[in-house]
Tab-separated table of C-alpha atoms in Angstrom:
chain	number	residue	atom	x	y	z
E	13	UNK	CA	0.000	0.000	0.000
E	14	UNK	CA	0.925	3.322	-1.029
E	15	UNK	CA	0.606	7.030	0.957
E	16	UNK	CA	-0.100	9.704	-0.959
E	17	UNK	CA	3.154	11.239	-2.065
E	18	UNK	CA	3.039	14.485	-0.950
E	19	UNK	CA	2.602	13.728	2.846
E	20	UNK	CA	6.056	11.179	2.371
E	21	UNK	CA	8.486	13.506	3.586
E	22	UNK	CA	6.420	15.119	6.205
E	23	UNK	CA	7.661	14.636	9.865
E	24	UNK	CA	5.183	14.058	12.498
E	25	UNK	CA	4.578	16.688	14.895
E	26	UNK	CA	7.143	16.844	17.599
E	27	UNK	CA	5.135	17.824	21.148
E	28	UNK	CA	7.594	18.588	24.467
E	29	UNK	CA	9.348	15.779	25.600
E	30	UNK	CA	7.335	14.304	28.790
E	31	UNK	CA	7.983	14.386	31.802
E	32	UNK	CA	7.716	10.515	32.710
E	33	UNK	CA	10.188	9.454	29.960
E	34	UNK	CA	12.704	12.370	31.534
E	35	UNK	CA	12.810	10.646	34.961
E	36	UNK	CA	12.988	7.344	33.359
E	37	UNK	CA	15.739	7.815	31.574
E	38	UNK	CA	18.177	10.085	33.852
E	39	UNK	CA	16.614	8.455	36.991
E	40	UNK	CA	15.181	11.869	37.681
E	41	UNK	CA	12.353	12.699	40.733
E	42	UNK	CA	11.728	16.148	39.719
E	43	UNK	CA	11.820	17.159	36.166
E	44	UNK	CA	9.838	20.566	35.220
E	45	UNK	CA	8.741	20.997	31.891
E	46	UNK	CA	8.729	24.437	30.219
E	47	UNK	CA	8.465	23.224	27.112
E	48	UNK	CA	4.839	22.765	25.641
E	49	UNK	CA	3.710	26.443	26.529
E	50	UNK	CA	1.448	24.428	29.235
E	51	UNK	CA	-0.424	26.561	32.154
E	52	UNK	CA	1.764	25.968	35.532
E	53	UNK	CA	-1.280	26.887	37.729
E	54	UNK	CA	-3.422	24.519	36.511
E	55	UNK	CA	-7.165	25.294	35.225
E	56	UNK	CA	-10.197	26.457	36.919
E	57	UNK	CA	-11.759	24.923	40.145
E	58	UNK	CA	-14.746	25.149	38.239
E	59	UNK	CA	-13.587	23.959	35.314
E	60	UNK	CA	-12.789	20.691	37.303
E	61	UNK	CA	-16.215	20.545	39.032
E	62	UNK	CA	-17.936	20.726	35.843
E	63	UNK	CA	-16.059	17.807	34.408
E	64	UNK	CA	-16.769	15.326	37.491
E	65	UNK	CA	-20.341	16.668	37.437
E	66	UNK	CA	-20.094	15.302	33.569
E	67	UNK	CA	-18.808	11.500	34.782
E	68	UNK	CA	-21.677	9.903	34.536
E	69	UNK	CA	-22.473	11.341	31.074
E	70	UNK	CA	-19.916	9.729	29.601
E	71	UNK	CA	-22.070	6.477	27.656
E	72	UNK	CA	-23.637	9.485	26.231
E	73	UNK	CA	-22.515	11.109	22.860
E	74	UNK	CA	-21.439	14.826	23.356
E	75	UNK	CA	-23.575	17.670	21.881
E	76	UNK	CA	-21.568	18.126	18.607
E	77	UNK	CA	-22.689	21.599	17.785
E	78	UNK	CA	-21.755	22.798	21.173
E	79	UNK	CA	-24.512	24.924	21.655
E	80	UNK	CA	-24.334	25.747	25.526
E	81	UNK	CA	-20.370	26.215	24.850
E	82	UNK	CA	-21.399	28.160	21.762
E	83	UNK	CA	-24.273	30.447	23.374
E	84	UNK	CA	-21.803	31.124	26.395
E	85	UNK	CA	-18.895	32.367	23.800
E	86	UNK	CA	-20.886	34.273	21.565
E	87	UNK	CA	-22.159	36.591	24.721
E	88	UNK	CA	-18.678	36.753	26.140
E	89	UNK	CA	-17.350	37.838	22.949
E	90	UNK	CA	-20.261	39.629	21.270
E	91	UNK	CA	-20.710	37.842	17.976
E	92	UNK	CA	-23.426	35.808	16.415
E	93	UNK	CA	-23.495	32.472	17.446
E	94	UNK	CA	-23.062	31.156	13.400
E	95	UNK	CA	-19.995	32.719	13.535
E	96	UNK	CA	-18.012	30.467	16.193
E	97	UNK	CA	-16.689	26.838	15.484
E	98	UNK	CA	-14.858	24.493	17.650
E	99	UNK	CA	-12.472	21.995	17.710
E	100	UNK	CA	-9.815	19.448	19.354
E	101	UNK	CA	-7.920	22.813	19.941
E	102	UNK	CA	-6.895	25.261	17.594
E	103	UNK	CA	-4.476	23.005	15.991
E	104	UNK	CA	-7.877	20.974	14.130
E	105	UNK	CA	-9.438	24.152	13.255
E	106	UNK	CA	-6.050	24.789	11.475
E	107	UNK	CA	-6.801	20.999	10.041
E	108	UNK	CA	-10.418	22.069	8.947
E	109	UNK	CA	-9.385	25.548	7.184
E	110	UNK	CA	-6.872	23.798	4.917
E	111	UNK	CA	-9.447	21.068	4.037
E	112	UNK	CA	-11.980	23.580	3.035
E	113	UNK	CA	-10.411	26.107	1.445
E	114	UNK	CA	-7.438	24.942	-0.308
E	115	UNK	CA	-7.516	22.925	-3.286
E	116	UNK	CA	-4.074	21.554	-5.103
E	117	UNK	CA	-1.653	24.386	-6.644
E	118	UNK	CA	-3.209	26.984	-4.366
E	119	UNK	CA	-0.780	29.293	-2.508
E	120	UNK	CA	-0.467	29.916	1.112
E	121	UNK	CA	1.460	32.262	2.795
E	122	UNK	CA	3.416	32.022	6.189
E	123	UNK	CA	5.979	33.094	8.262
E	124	UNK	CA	9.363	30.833	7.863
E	125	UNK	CA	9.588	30.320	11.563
E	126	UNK	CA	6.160	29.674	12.755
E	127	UNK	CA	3.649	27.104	13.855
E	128	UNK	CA	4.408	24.331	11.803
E	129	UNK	CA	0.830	22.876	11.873
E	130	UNK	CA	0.269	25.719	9.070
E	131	UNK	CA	2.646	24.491	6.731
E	132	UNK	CA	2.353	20.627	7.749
E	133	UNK	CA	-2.022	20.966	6.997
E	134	UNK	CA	-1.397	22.946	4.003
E	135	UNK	CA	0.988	20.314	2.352
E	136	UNK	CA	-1.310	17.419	2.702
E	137	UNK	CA	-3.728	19.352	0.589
E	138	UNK	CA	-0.856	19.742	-2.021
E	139	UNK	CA	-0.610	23.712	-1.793
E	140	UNK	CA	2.518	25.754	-2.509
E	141	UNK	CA	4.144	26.849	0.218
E	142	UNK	CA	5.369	30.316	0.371
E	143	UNK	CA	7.316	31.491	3.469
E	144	UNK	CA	8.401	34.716	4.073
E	145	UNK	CA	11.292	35.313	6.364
E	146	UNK	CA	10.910	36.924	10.036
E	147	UNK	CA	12.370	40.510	10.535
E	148	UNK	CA	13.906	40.648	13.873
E	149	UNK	CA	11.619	37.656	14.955
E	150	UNK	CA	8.339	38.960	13.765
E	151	UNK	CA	5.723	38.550	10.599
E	152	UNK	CA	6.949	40.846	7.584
E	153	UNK	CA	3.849	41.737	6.664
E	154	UNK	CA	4.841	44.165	3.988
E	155	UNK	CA	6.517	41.626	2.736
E	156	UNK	CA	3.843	38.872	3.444
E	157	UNK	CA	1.362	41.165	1.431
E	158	UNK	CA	4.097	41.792	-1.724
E	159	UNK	CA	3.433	37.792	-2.328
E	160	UNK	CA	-0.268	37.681	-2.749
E	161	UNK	CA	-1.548	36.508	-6.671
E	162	UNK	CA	-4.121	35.361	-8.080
E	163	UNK	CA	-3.431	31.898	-6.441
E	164	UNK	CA	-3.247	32.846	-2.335
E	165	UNK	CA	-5.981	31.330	-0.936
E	166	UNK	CA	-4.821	31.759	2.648
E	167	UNK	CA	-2.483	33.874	4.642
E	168	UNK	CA	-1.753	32.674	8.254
E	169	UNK	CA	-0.453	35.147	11.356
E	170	UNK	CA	0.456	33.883	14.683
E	171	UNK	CA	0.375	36.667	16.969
E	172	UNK	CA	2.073	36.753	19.055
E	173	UNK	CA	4.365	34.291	16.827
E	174	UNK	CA	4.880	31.095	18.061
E	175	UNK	CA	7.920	30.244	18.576
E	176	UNK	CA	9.642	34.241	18.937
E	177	UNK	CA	6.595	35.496	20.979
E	178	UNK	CA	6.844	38.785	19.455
E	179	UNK	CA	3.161	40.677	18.372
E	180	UNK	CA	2.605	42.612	14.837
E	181	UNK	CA	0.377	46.039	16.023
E	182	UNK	CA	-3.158	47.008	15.553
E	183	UNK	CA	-1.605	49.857	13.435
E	184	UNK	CA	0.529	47.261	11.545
E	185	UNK	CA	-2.550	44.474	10.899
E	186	UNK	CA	-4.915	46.906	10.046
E	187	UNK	CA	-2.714	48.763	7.281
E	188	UNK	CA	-1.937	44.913	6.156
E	189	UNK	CA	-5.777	43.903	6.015
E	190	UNK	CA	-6.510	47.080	3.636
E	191	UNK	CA	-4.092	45.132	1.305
E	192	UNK	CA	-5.327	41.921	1.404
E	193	UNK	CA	-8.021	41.327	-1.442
E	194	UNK	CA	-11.172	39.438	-1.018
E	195	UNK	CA	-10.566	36.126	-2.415
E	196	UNK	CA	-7.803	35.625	0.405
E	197	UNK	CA	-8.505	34.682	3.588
E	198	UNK	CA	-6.658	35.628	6.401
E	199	UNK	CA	-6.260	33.490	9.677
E	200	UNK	CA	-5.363	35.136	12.943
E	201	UNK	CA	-4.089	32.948	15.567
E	202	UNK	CA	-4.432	34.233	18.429
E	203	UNK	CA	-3.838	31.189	21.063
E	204	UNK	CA	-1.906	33.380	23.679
E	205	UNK	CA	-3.919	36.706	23.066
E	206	UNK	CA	-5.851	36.535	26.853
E	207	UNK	CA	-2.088	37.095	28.469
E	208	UNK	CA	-1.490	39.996	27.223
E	209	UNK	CA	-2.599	43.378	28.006
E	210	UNK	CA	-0.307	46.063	25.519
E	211	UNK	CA	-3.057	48.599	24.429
E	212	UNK	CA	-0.946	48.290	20.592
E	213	UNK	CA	-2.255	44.552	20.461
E	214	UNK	CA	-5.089	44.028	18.048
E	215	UNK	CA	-7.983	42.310	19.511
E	216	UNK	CA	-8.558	40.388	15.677
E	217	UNK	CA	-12.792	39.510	17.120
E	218	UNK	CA	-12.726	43.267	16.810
E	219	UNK	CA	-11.899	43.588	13.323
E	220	UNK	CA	-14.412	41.028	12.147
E	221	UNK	CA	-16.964	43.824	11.252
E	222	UNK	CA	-14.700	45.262	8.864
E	223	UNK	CA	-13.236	42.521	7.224
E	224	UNK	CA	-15.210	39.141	5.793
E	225	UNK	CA	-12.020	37.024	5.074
E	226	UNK	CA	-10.813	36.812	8.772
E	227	UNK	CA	-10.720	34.180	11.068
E	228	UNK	CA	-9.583	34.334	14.577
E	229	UNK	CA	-8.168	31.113	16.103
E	230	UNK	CA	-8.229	30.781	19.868
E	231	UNK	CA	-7.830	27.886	22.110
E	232	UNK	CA	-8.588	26.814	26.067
E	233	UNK	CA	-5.423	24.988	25.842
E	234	UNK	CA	-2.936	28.254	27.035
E	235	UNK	CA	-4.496	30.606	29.656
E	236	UNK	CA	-6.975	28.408	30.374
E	237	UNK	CA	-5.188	25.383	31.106
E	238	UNK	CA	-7.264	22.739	29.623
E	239	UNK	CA	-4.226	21.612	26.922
E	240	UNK	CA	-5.076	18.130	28.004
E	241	UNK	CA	-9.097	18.335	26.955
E	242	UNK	CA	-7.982	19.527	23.621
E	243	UNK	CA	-10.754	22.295	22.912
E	244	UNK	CA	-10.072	25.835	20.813
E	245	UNK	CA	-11.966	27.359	18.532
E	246	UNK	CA	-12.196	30.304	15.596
E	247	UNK	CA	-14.312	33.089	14.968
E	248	UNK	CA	-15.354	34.315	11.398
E	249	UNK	CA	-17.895	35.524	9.017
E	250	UNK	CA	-20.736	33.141	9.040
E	251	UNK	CA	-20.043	32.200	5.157
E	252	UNK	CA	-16.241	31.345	6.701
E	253	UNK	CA	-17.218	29.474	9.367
E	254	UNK	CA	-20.230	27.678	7.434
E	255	UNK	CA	-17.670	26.171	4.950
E	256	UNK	CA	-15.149	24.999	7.794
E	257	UNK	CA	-18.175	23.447	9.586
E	258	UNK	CA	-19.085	21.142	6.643
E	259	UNK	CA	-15.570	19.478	6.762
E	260	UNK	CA	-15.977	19.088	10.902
E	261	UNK	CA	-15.639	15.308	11.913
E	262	UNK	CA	-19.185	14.819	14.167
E	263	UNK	CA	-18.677	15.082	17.950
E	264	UNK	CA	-15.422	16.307	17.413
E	265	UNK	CA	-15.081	18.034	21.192
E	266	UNK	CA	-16.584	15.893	24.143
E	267	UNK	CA	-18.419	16.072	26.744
E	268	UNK	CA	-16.021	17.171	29.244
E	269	UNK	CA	-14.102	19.646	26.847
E	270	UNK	CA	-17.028	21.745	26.576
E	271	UNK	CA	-18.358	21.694	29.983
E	272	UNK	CA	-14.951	22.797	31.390
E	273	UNK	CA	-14.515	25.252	28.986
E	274	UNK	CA	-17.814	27.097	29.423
E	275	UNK	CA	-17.125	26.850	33.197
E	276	UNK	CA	-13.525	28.669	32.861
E	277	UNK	CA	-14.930	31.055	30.607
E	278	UNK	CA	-17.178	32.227	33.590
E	279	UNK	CA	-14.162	32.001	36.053
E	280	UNK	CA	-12.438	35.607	35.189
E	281	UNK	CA	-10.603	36.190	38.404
E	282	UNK	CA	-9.034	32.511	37.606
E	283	UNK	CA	-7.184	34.043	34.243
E	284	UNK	CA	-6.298	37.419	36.090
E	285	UNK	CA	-3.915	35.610	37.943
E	286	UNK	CA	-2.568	33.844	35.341
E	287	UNK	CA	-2.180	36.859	33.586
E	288	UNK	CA	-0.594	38.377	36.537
E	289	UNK	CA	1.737	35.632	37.368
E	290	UNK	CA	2.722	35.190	33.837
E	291	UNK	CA	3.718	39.077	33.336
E	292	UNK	CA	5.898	38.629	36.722
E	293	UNK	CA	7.798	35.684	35.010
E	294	UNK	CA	8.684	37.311	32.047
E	295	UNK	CA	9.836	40.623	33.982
E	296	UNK	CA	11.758	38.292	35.932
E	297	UNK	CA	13.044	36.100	33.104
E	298	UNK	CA	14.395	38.829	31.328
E	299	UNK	CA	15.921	40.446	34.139
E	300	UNK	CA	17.927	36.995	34.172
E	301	UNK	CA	18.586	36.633	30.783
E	302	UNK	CA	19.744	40.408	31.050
E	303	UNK	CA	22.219	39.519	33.818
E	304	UNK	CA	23.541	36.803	31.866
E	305	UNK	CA	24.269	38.725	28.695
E	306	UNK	CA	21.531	36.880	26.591
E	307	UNK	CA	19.553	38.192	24.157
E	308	UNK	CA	15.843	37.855	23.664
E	309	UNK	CA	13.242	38.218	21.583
E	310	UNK	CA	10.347	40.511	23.151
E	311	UNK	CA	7.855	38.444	24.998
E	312	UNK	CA	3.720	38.862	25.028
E	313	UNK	CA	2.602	35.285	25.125
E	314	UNK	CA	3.720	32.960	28.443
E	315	UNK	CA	7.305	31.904	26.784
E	316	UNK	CA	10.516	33.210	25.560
E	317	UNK	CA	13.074	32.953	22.742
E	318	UNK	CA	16.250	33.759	24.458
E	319	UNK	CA	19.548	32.603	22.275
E	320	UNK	CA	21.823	31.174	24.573
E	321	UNK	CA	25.064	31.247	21.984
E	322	UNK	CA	25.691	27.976	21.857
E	323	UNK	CA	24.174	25.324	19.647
E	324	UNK	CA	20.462	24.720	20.582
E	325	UNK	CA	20.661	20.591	21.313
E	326	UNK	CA	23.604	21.476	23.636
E	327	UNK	CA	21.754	23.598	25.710
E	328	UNK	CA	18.457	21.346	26.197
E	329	UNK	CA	20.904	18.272	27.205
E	330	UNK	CA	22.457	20.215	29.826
E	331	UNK	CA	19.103	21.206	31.100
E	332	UNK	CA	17.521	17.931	30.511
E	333	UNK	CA	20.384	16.578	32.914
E	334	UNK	CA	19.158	18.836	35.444
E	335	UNK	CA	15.332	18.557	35.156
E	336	UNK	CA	14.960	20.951	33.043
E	337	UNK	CA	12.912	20.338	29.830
E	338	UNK	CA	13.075	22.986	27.225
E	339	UNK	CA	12.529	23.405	23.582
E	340	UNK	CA	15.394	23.746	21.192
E	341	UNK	CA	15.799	23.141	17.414
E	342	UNK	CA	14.857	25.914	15.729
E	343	UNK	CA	15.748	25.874	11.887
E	344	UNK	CA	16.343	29.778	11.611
E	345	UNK	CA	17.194	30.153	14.548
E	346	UNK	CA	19.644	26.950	16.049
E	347	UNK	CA	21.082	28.591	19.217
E	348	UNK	CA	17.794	29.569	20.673
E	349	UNK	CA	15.801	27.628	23.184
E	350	UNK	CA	11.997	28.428	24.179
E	351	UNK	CA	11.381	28.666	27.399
E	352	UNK	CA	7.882	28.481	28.740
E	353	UNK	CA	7.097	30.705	31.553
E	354	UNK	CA	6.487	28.932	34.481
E	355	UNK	CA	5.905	29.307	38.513
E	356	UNK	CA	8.607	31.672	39.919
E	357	UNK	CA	10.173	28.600	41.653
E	358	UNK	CA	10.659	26.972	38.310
E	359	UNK	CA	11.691	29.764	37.027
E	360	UNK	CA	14.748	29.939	39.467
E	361	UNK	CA	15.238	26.732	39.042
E	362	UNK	CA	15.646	26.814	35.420
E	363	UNK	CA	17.902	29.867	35.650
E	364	UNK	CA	20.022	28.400	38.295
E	365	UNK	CA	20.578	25.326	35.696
E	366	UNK	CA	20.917	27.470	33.020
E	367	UNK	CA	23.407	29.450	34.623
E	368	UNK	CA	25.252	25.850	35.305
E	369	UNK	CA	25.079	24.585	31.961
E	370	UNK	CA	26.152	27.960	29.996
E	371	UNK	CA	29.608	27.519	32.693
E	372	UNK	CA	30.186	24.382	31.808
E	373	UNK	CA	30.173	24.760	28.401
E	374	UNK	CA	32.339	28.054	28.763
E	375	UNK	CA	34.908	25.234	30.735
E	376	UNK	CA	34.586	22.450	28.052
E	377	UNK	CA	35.113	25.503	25.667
């Protein structure tokens, strides 16, 4: 049996190494990960009482338009209800878009160091992949917008960018928007959006009035903290979101996903101390990096790009030795590692063993 050729040389998704294989193999009792962007306080107390409260529901198939879920979002946000859609996170609305809207030979434009579950969805549906370099870690999008033809079909912005965690401004999206003709859509993913509070950061729900080929992607997976229920979703023009709908597998979210999701959208002090917490760690994160001579990318989301001058791999192996899991191997950028933000005692305690493994390697130098 044969694949499909196109999807042959595509790697599978590599997630954070976890935890349990860490201590396994370097006979480890504490390892902290900071490498899957992954909430450190948790989720919701209410988002956990409405998932017991949904254990004996769960011989019953979940409600695969998520209406409550739907009906909740829709007020919180103030759109239409036909204008939401949700998936098993983000990452399958990302799945769904491709499927619907891009046909072989299209063109889709990216970022070259992005979210590769862009690239990866578009390739499957034989597109042509055009990616346009970073500048200084964040979306050109003059440059983005000098590639659109007659054959874009889609245009994809993380923001903030995943992996650099820099933003592109309100000012800068909506002068690239006014460029952007009709026939392309535009997809704004906006997973870490609710941690940051810059008055220059576009709010892309807002911008929805004005412009029929966006989509906003958002997810309960960051902020949230409910990465392991897998449940995000995007907002868009009701045409948009009507033609992403008909590819949606049935019951794609569950039971649980959407309970606990409308119950942490109702928990708001919950995700202002996140938000707090997480705007401490990167003030004290790059006060660190700082004292250490490192350079860094700006930070808005709950992670930062920091390049620690030596080869990437290096890095994450000293750190792995000490508990540390991080994220390395980045193809424009190979002596960077992404650090999630996490508690302030893991974030001493990655410091601390990044201070010890940037030594060494000045030693073995």
């Amino acid at each position: 049996m044969q694949p499909k050729s196109n999807i042959v040389h595509l790697p599978v998704y590599q997630p954070g190494k976890p935890v349990e294989d860490v201590k396994r193999e370097l006979g480890l009792t504490e390892v902290i990960k900071l490498a899957s962007n992954e909430n450190p306080f948790g989720c919701s107390e209410q988002a956990k009482a409405a998932v017991v409260e949904e254990l004996s529901n769960f011989n019953i198939y979940p409600d695969g338009a998520s209406v409550e879920l739907t009906a909740a979002l829709a007020k919180e946000l103030q759109v239409e209800p036909n204008q939401i859609i949700f998936g098993t996170g983000s990452s399958e609305i990302i799945l769904m878009i491709n499927r619907a809207f891009i046909s072989p030979g299209d063109e889709t434009i990216m970022a070259d160091e992005t979210f590769p579950q862009y690239k990866h969805n578009a390739e499957i549906e034989n597109a042509r992949i055009v990616e346009v370099p970073l500048k200084e870690g964040k979306h050109d999008l003059p440059a983005m917008a000098a590639q659109i033809n007659d054959r874009t079909k889609i245009i994809w912005i993380c923001n903030p960018n995943n992996p650099t965690g820099t933003i592109v401004t309100l000012q800068e999206l909506t002068a690239f928007m006014q460029q952007v003709p009709a026939h392309v859509l535009v997809v704004l993913d906006e997973a870490y959006g609710e941690y940051i509070d810059d008055p220059e950061f576009p709010d892309g729900i807002q911008l929805l009035k004005e412009h029929r080929n966006l989509i906003v992607l958002r997810t309960f997976s960051k902020i949230y903290g409910l990465a392991a229920l897998r449940i995000g979703y995007g907002v868009g023009h009701p045409d948009v979101i009507r033609f992403t709908n008909q590819v949606r597998e049935p019951f794609n979210t569950s039971r649980a996903a959407q309970a606990a999701a409308k119950a942490a959208l109702a928990d708001k002090s919950f995700i202002a101390y996140c938000r707090d917490q997480n705007k401490q760690g990167l003030t004290y994160l790059s006060e660190q990096f700082d004292r250490l001579g490192l350079s860094y990318f700006p930070a808005y989301g709950n992670f930062m790009m920091v390049d620690v001058k030596r080869s990437s791999p290096e890095v994450f192996d000293g750190l792995l030795r000490r508990g540390i899991i991080s994220r390395p191997r980045w193809t424009y950028y190979p002596n960077h590692i992404r650090i999630t933000v996490g508690t302030r005692e893991q974030n001493e305690k990655f410091v601390a063993a990044l201070e010890q493994v940037l030594e060494e390697s000045a030693v073995q130098g």
